[in-house]
C-alpha positions as CSV (number, residue, x, y, z in Angstrom):
1,M,83.5,-164.3,-86.6
2,F,85.7,-162.6,-83.0
3,N,87.7,-166.1,-81.9
4,G,85.8,-166.8,-79.9
5,D,84.9,-163.6,-77.9
6,K,81.2,-162.6,-78.2
7,L,79.4,-159.9,-79.3
8,Y,75.4,-159.5,-77.7
9,M,72.8,-157.1,-79.2
10,L,70.1,-156.4,-76.5
11,P,66.9,-155.6,-78.5
12,S,63.9,-153.1,-76.8
13,V,61.7,-154.5,-74.3
14,T,58.8,-151.4,-75.6
15,P,57.8,-150.8,-78.9
16,L,60.9,-147.3,-78.6
17,Q,64.1,-147.6,-80.2
18,C,67.6,-148.7,-78.5
19,M,71.0,-149.3,-78.4
20,G,72.6,-152.2,-75.9
21,F,75.5,-154.2,-77.3
22,V,78.3,-156.0,-74.4
23,L,81.8,-158.0,-76.1
24,A,83.1,-160.6,-73.5
25,G,86.0,-162.7,-74.0
26,K,88.9,-163.8,-72.2
27,G,87.6,-162.7,-68.9
28,D,87.3,-159.0,-70.6
29,V,83.5,-157.2,-70.9
30,L,82.9,-154.0,-72.9
31,A,79.5,-152.6,-72.9
32,V,78.2,-149.8,-75.6
33,D,75.4,-148.0,-74.6
34,G,72.8,-149.7,-72.9
35,G,69.3,-148.8,-73.8
36,T,66.4,-147.2,-72.1
37,A,65.4,-147.7,-68.6
38,A,63.0,-150.1,-70.0
39,E,65.8,-152.7,-70.6
40,T,67.6,-152.1,-67.3
41,D,66.9,-156.0,-66.3
42,Q,68.0,-157.9,-69.7
43,L,71.1,-155.4,-69.4
44,E,71.8,-156.2,-66.0
45,N,71.1,-160.1,-65.5
46,L,73.2,-160.3,-69.4
47,L,76.3,-158.8,-67.3
48,L,76.0,-160.5,-64.2
49,S,76.0,-164.0,-66.7
50,L,79.5,-162.2,-67.4
51,G,80.4,-162.5,-64.7
52,G,79.0,-159.0,-63.1
53,K,81.6,-157.0,-64.1
54,V,82.2,-154.6,-67.2
55,T,85.8,-152.9,-68.1
56,C,85.1,-150.4,-69.8
57,W,82.1,-148.8,-70.7
58,L,82.0,-146.8,-74.0
59,L,78.8,-144.3,-74.6
60,T,78.5,-142.5,-77.8
61,H,76.1,-139.9,-76.8
62,A,73.2,-138.7,-74.1
63,H,70.3,-139.8,-76.1
64,F,67.7,-141.4,-73.0
65,D,67.8,-144.8,-75.5
66,H,71.3,-145.1,-75.1
67,I,72.1,-144.0,-71.7
68,E,69.3,-145.2,-69.0
69,A,70.0,-148.3,-68.7
70,L,73.6,-147.5,-67.5
71,I,71.9,-145.3,-64.9
72,G,69.5,-147.7,-63.8
73,V,72.7,-150.6,-63.9
74,L,74.4,-148.1,-62.1
75,E,71.8,-147.0,-58.9
76,R,71.5,-151.0,-58.0
77,G,75.2,-151.5,-57.9
78,N,74.9,-155.2,-58.6
79,V,77.5,-154.8,-61.3
80,E,81.2,-153.9,-61.2
81,I,82.1,-151.2,-63.6
82,G,86.2,-150.1,-64.1
83,R,84.9,-147.2,-65.9
84,I,82.8,-145.6,-68.3
85,C,84.7,-143.5,-71.8
86,Y,82.3,-140.7,-72.5
87,Q,81.7,-137.3,-73.4
88,F,79.3,-135.1,-73.9
89,P,78.3,-131.2,-74.5
90,D,78.0,-129.1,-72.2
91,S,74.6,-129.2,-71.0
92,E,73.2,-125.6,-72.4
93,Y,74.7,-127.1,-75.9
94,I,71.9,-130.0,-74.8
95,E,69.3,-128.1,-73.3
96,R,68.5,-125.9,-76.1
97,V,69.0,-128.6,-79.3
98,E,67.0,-131.0,-77.4
99,R,64.6,-128.6,-76.1
100,Q,62.7,-131.7,-74.4
101,E,63.3,-131.3,-70.6
102,N,64.1,-135.6,-70.0
103,R,66.6,-136.1,-72.2
104,T,68.6,-133.2,-70.8
105,A,67.9,-134.0,-67.3
106,R,68.9,-137.7,-67.9
107,A,72.3,-137.1,-68.9
108,A,72.4,-135.1,-65.8
109,D,71.5,-138.2,-64.1
110,L,73.8,-140.3,-65.5
111,E,76.7,-137.9,-64.3
112,N,75.3,-138.1,-61.1
113,A,74.9,-141.8,-60.2
114,I,79.0,-142.2,-61.8
115,A,79.7,-139.6,-59.2
116,R,77.5,-141.4,-56.6
117,R,79.3,-144.2,-57.7
118,G,82.7,-143.2,-58.1
119,V,83.7,-145.2,-61.1
120,P,86.5,-143.4,-62.9
121,V,85.7,-141.5,-66.2
122,V,87.5,-141.6,-69.5
123,R,87.5,-139.3,-71.7
124,P,87.5,-140.4,-75.5
125,Q,90.5,-138.8,-77.2
126,K,90.6,-139.1,-80.7
127,G,93.2,-140.9,-82.6
128,Q,94.1,-142.2,-79.4
129,W,94.1,-146.3,-78.3
130,L,92.3,-146.7,-74.8
131,E,93.0,-150.7,-73.9
132,T,90.7,-152.4,-72.1
133,G,91.7,-155.8,-71.2
134,H,92.3,-158.0,-74.9
135,F,90.0,-155.2,-76.6
136,R,91.6,-152.4,-77.4
137,V,89.3,-149.3,-78.3
138,L,90.4,-146.0,-80.9
139,P,87.6,-142.7,-80.8
140,L,87.3,-141.8,-84.2
141,S,85.6,-138.6,-83.0
142,D,85.4,-137.2,-79.2
143,G,81.8,-135.8,-78.4
144,S,82.2,-132.1,-80.1
145,A,79.0,-130.9,-80.8
146,V,78.4,-130.6,-84.1
147,G,75.4,-128.5,-85.7
148,E,72.3,-128.1,-84.1
149,S,71.7,-131.9,-83.4
150,L,73.0,-134.0,-80.7
151,N,72.6,-137.2,-83.0
152,P,76.2,-135.8,-85.0
153,S,78.2,-135.4,-81.8
154,S,78.1,-139.4,-81.1
155,V,81.7,-141.1,-80.5
156,V,82.6,-143.3,-82.9
157,Y,84.7,-146.4,-81.6
158,R,86.6,-148.6,-83.5
159,V,86.8,-151.5,-81.4
160,E,89.3,-154.5,-82.2
161,T,88.4,-157.8,-80.8
162,S,90.4,-161.7,-81.2
163,G,88.7,-161.3,-84.5
164,E,87.0,-159.0,-86.5
165,S,86.9,-155.4,-85.9
166,V,83.5,-153.8,-84.9
167,L,83.0,-150.1,-86.2
168,F,79.7,-148.1,-83.4
169,L,78.4,-145.3,-85.6
170,G,76.0,-144.3,-82.3
171,D,73.7,-141.8,-84.0
172,M,76.1,-140.1,-86.0
173,D,74.7,-139.0,-89.2
174,W,75.9,-137.1,-92.4
175,R,76.6,-133.8,-90.8
176,A,80.3,-135.7,-89.1
177,E,80.5,-138.1,-91.5
178,E,83.2,-135.7,-94.1
179,K,85.6,-134.9,-91.1
180,I,86.0,-138.5,-89.9
181,L,86.6,-140.2,-93.0
182,R,89.3,-136.5,-93.9
183,E,91.0,-137.7,-90.1
184,F,90.7,-141.6,-90.0
185,P,90.0,-143.2,-94.0
186,E,91.7,-146.4,-93.2
187,E,90.9,-147.1,-89.6
188,L,87.1,-146.7,-91.0
189,R,87.0,-149.5,-92.9
190,C,85.5,-152.1,-90.8
191,R,84.0,-155.8,-91.7
192,V,81.6,-155.3,-88.9
193,V,79.4,-151.9,-88.7
194,Q,76.6,-150.5,-85.9
195,M,74.3,-148.9,-88.4
196,A,74.3,-145.2,-87.9
197,H,70.9,-143.7,-85.9
198,H,68.7,-147.2,-85.7
199,G,69.8,-147.9,-89.6
200,Q,67.7,-144.6,-90.7
201,Q,68.6,-140.6,-91.9
202,G,71.8,-141.9,-90.1
203,V,75.1,-141.6,-92.2
204,T,75.3,-141.7,-96.0
205,E,75.0,-144.7,-99.2
206,K,78.1,-143.1,-99.9
207,F,80.3,-143.3,-96.1
208,Y,78.9,-147.0,-95.8
209,R,80.6,-148.0,-99.0
210,H,83.8,-146.9,-97.7
211,I,83.5,-148.8,-94.8
212,S,83.1,-151.7,-97.1
213,P,81.5,-153.6,-94.3
214,Q,79.8,-157.5,-94.5
215,V,77.8,-157.6,-91.2
216,C,75.5,-154.9,-90.0
217,L,74.1,-154.8,-86.8
218,W,70.6,-153.0,-86.5
219,P,70.0,-151.4,-83.5
220,T,66.3,-151.6,-85.0
221,P,62.5,-152.6,-83.8
222,E,59.7,-154.7,-86.0
223,W,58.1,-151.6,-86.5
224,L,61.2,-149.2,-87.4
225,W,62.3,-151.8,-89.7
226,N,59.9,-152.4,-92.0
227,N,59.2,-148.5,-91.5
228,D,55.5,-149.3,-90.3
229,I,54.1,-147.5,-87.9
230,G,51.0,-149.0,-88.4
231,A,49.5,-148.4,-91.5
232,G,51.8,-151.0,-93.3
233,F,54.7,-151.5,-94.6
234,D,56.9,-148.6,-95.9
235,T,54.2,-146.6,-95.2
236,G,55.5,-144.6,-92.4
237,P,58.2,-141.8,-92.2
238,Y,61.5,-142.9,-91.6
239,K,64.5,-144.3,-94.0
240,T,65.3,-147.5,-93.2
241,L,64.2,-149.0,-96.6
242,E,66.3,-146.7,-98.5
243,T,69.5,-147.4,-96.3
244,R,68.7,-151.7,-96.7
245,G,68.7,-151.3,-100.2
246,W,72.0,-149.9,-99.7
247,M,72.8,-152.5,-97.8
248,E,72.0,-155.1,-100.2
249,K,73.7,-153.8,-103.1
250,M,76.7,-154.4,-100.8
251,N,75.4,-158.1,-99.9
252,T,76.0,-157.5,-96.3
253,V,74.6,-160.1,-93.3
254,N,72.5,-157.8,-91.3
255,Y,70.8,-158.7,-88.1
256,H,68.5,-156.1,-86.6
257,F,66.1,-156.8,-83.2
258,E,64.4,-160.3,-82.7
259,N,62.5,-161.1,-79.3
260,T,65.5,-162.1,-77.3
261,V,69.6,-161.5,-77.0
262,T,71.3,-162.1,-80.9
263,V,74.9,-163.8,-79.7
264,I,76.9,-163.0,-82.5
265,E,80.2,-165.0,-82.1
């Protein structure tokens, strides 16, 4: 699928949902988000096994389940990071819409860790290609605030590999999709897509049909995959089964969290 490159999807170590991906090939390593603090060990071990150097690290948004593992990697200092690409809304906005001190504090902790390590920061420029070794990255949004929720501020990245392209949606939801559909209708079409907001309550079926994926990457633990918070299959409040139904109609190949890192070639 990726013509010699490999894509790694990291599972959650705890019952919490999280998101962490790594693309590697031709000596280049591209990381996307990372997970919670609990995923730090497995993420660092994977990166060290790939040579201990990350060409570029992409962040979609500031939620703790996407950035804490990167904070841990930065604080340990065992992995060399060429640059980090991200753009969050300002801290006042995050504090207002999140109303959870730990999430606001973790965004500040990330920025402090980046500064202490002296890693260069690149701000995603919507519609402008970013060269990261042989991988090419096209941001389709710029991290601007959308409404009163952090999820739709997610930066959407299209990553060109040696083979198929991958579309990373982060936790984007329906509130951001019409603008991206209008601005980047062709660039959104991708055979491989990371399912928005862990595959539940993200973007609409219309949006996925426009993307027209053949392979779907679900950063989704088993309980969320089955919408089971303890009372049985599809008894929880989440929309995962609805999203799964959309993908079944599109005949996609679906990868969700296993007990170990999922490797796709």
